């Protein structure tokens, strides 16, 4: 992954043939032209959990029509770090009852979530 500086508060990441653009909000001195980096982090958790729901449903020939998810975050006012992230999985009435608990467990297998539970060591070096 390559990180580049695109002027102002814009910082981009090039990875696997994609460019992920970020910017800071106007209140933080940026232009608000792209998501803030932490917003991408939160979105990665939600979309990762969603992908696990898709895999679960596909393997059982269950339609994902009518399934939706929401995420709520509770931030510590002093540290500005997230203390709680609640993901709600809304299943349509026709979703098979026998799979309701299992699909929730599948969403919890998200690699982003599991990485937070067992965080990596992050090292930063000046070269």
mmCIF file of C-alpha atoms in Angstrom:
data_model
loop_
_atom_site.group_PDB
_atom_site.id
_atom_site.type_symbol
_atom_site.label_atom_id
_atom_site.label_comp_id
_atom_site.label_asym_id
_atom_site.label_seq_id
_atom_site.Cartn_x
_atom_site.Cartn_y
_atom_site.Cartn_z
ATOM 1 C CA UNK A 1 0.000 0.000 0.000
ATOM 2 C CA UNK A 2 1.333 3.426 -0.931
ATOM 3 C CA UNK A 3 0.197 6.553 0.894
ATOM 4 C CA UNK A 4 0.407 9.844 -1.015
ATOM 5 C CA UNK A 5 -0.209 13.456 -0.118
ATOM 6 C CA UNK A 6 -2.524 15.195 -2.573
ATOM 7 C CA UNK A 7 -2.391 18.746 -1.209
ATOM 8 C CA UNK A 8 -4.108 20.392 1.698
ATOM 9 C CA UNK A 9 -5.423 17.790 4.120
ATOM 10 C CA UNK A 10 -5.929 15.180 1.386
ATOM 11 C CA UNK A 11 -4.140 11.878 1.924
ATOM 12 C CA UNK A 12 -4.720 8.943 -0.404
ATOM 13 C CA UNK A 13 -3.928 5.242 -0.320
ATOM 14 C CA UNK A 14 -3.181 3.225 -3.432
ATOM 15 C CA UNK A 15 -3.769 -0.477 -2.906
ATOM 16 C CA UNK A 16 -4.594 -3.395 -5.176
ATOM 17 C CA UNK A 17 -5.270 -1.117 -8.119
ATOM 18 C CA UNK A 18 -7.624 1.231 -6.257
ATOM 19 C CA UNK A 19 -7.097 4.723 -4.895
ATOM 20 C CA UNK A 20 -8.856 5.467 -1.611
ATOM 21 C CA UNK A 21 -9.231 9.232 -1.253
ATOM 22 C CA UNK A 22 -9.476 10.953 2.121
ATOM 23 C CA UNK A 23 -9.787 14.554 3.235
ATOM 24 C CA UNK A 24 -10.487 16.263 6.502
ATOM 25 C CA UNK A 25 -13.739 18.090 7.158
ATOM 26 C CA UNK A 26 -13.888 21.862 6.732
ATOM 27 C CA UNK A 27 -13.981 22.206 10.521
ATOM 28 C CA UNK A 28 -10.611 20.416 10.651
ATOM 29 C CA UNK A 29 -9.059 22.580 7.936
ATOM 30 C CA UNK A 30 -9.777 20.292 5.015
ATOM 31 C CA UNK A 31 -12.026 20.648 2.024
ATOM 32 C CA UNK A 32 -14.483 17.912 2.934
ATOM 33 C CA UNK A 33 -14.021 16.465 -0.563
ATOM 34 C CA UNK A 34 -13.726 12.835 0.607
ATOM 35 C CA UNK A 35 -14.346 10.765 3.728
ATOM 36 C CA UNK A 36 -12.058 11.303 6.679
ATOM 37 C CA UNK A 37 -9.676 8.376 7.267
ATOM 38 C CA UNK A 38 -11.494 7.225 10.402
ATOM 39 C CA UNK A 39 -14.784 7.207 8.498
ATOM 40 C CA UNK A 40 -13.225 4.723 6.068
ATOM 41 C CA UNK A 41 -12.128 2.600 9.019
ATOM 42 C CA UNK A 42 -15.683 2.518 10.383
ATOM 43 C CA UNK A 43 -17.106 1.813 6.931
ATOM 44 C CA UNK A 44 -14.631 -1.054 6.530
ATOM 45 C CA UNK A 45 -16.021 -2.687 9.663
ATOM 46 C CA UNK A 46 -19.620 -2.349 8.531
ATOM 47 C CA UNK A 47 -18.969 -3.517 4.995
ATOM 48 C CA UNK A 48 -16.794 -6.399 6.223
ATOM 49 C CA UNK A 49 -19.583 -7.628 8.516
ATOM 50 C CA UNK A 50 -21.964 -7.193 5.588
ATOM 51 C CA UNK A 51 -19.741 -9.286 3.329
ATOM 52 C CA UNK A 52 -19.846 -12.104 5.873
ATOM 53 C CA UNK A 53 -23.646 -11.893 5.842
ATOM 54 C CA UNK A 54 -23.557 -12.160 2.041
ATOM 55 C CA UNK A 55 -21.262 -15.227 2.180
ATOM 56 C CA UNK A 56 -23.521 -16.841 4.780
ATOM 57 C CA UNK A 57 -26.659 -16.248 2.728
ATOM 58 C CA UNK A 58 -25.070 -17.322 -0.566
ATOM 59 C CA UNK A 59 -23.908 -20.619 0.910
ATOM 60 C CA UNK A 60 -27.503 -21.384 1.934
ATOM 61 C CA UNK A 61 -29.258 -19.949 -1.141
ATOM 62 C CA UNK A 62 -30.924 -17.254 0.989
ATOM 63 C CA UNK A 63 -31.707 -13.975 -0.749
ATOM 64 C CA UNK A 64 -30.188 -10.827 0.740
ATOM 65 C CA UNK A 65 -33.179 -8.810 -0.512
ATOM 66 C CA UNK A 66 -34.667 -6.950 2.431
ATOM 67 C CA UNK A 67 -31.607 -7.404 4.665
ATOM 68 C CA UNK A 68 -29.999 -4.223 5.919
ATOM 69 C CA UNK A 69 -27.504 -3.200 8.579
ATOM 70 C CA UNK A 70 -26.854 -0.087 10.628
ATOM 71 C CA UNK A 71 -23.929 0.872 12.860
ATOM 72 C CA UNK A 72 -23.927 3.184 15.860
ATOM 73 C CA UNK A 73 -20.745 4.343 17.514
ATOM 74 C CA UNK A 74 -20.296 5.585 21.083
ATOM 75 C CA UNK A 75 -17.233 7.787 21.424
ATOM 76 C CA UNK A 76 -15.399 8.607 24.649
ATOM 77 C CA UNK A 77 -15.480 12.410 24.938
ATOM 78 C CA UNK A 78 -12.079 12.570 26.663
ATOM 79 C CA UNK A 79 -10.042 10.202 24.508
ATOM 80 C CA UNK A 80 -12.090 10.670 21.303
ATOM 81 C CA UNK A 81 -11.824 6.905 20.788
ATOM 82 C CA UNK A 82 -14.747 4.606 20.096
ATOM 83 C CA UNK A 83 -15.904 2.755 23.191
ATOM 84 C CA UNK A 84 -18.806 0.855 21.680
ATOM 85 C CA UNK A 85 -19.792 -0.026 18.148
ATOM 86 C CA UNK A 86 -23.274 -1.529 17.791
ATOM 87 C CA UNK A 87 -24.183 -3.244 14.541
ATOM 88 C CA UNK A 88 -27.849 -4.021 13.991
ATOM 89 C CA UNK A 89 -28.749 -6.605 11.381
ATOM 90 C CA UNK A 90 -32.334 -6.225 10.195
ATOM 91 C CA UNK A 91 -33.703 -9.422 8.701
ATOM 92 C CA UNK A 92 -36.927 -9.604 6.701
ATOM 93 C CA UNK A 93 -39.812 -11.701 8.079
ATOM 94 C CA UNK A 94 -39.193 -14.420 5.493
ATOM 95 C CA UNK A 95 -35.585 -14.952 6.651
ATOM 96 C CA UNK A 96 -35.404 -18.551 7.930
ATOM 97 C CA UNK A 97 -35.820 -18.580 11.705
ATOM 98 C CA UNK A 98 -33.319 -21.424 12.106
ATOM 99 C CA UNK A 99 -30.536 -19.202 10.672
ATOM 100 C CA UNK A 100 -31.162 -15.960 12.598
ATOM 101 C CA UNK A 101 -28.576 -16.558 15.343
ATOM 102 C CA UNK A 102 -26.110 -18.101 12.907
ATOM 103 C CA UNK A 103 -26.142 -15.113 10.537
ATOM 104 C CA UNK A 104 -25.402 -12.810 13.485
ATOM 105 C CA UNK A 105 -22.441 -15.033 14.405
ATOM 106 C CA UNK A 106 -21.309 -14.937 10.766
ATOM 107 C CA UNK A 107 -21.333 -11.123 10.767
ATOM 108 C CA UNK A 108 -19.224 -11.237 13.934
ATOM 109 C CA UNK A 109 -16.541 -13.217 12.091
ATOM 110 C CA UNK A 110 -15.621 -10.060 10.161
ATOM 111 C CA UNK A 111 -11.843 -9.830 9.778
ATOM 112 C CA UNK A 112 -11.812 -6.125 10.677
ATOM 113 C CA UNK A 113 -13.617 -6.813 13.966
ATOM 114 C CA UNK A 114 -11.411 -9.806 14.756
ATOM 115 C CA UNK A 115 -8.298 -7.693 14.088
ATOM 116 C CA UNK A 116 -9.495 -5.163 16.659
ATOM 117 C CA UNK A 117 -10.014 -7.936 19.209
ATOM 118 C CA UNK A 118 -6.408 -9.086 18.606
ATOM 119 C CA UNK A 119 -4.713 -5.868 17.480
ATOM 120 C CA UNK A 120 -1.486 -5.997 15.509
ATOM 121 C CA UNK A 121 1.660 -4.220 16.558
ATOM 122 C CA UNK A 122 1.944 -1.028 14.494
ATOM 123 C CA UNK A 123 5.455 0.300 13.895
ATOM 124 C CA UNK A 124 6.240 3.581 12.169
ATOM 125 C CA UNK A 125 9.743 4.191 10.793
ATOM 126 C CA UNK A 126 11.383 7.227 9.189
ATOM 127 C CA UNK A 127 13.492 6.074 6.235
#
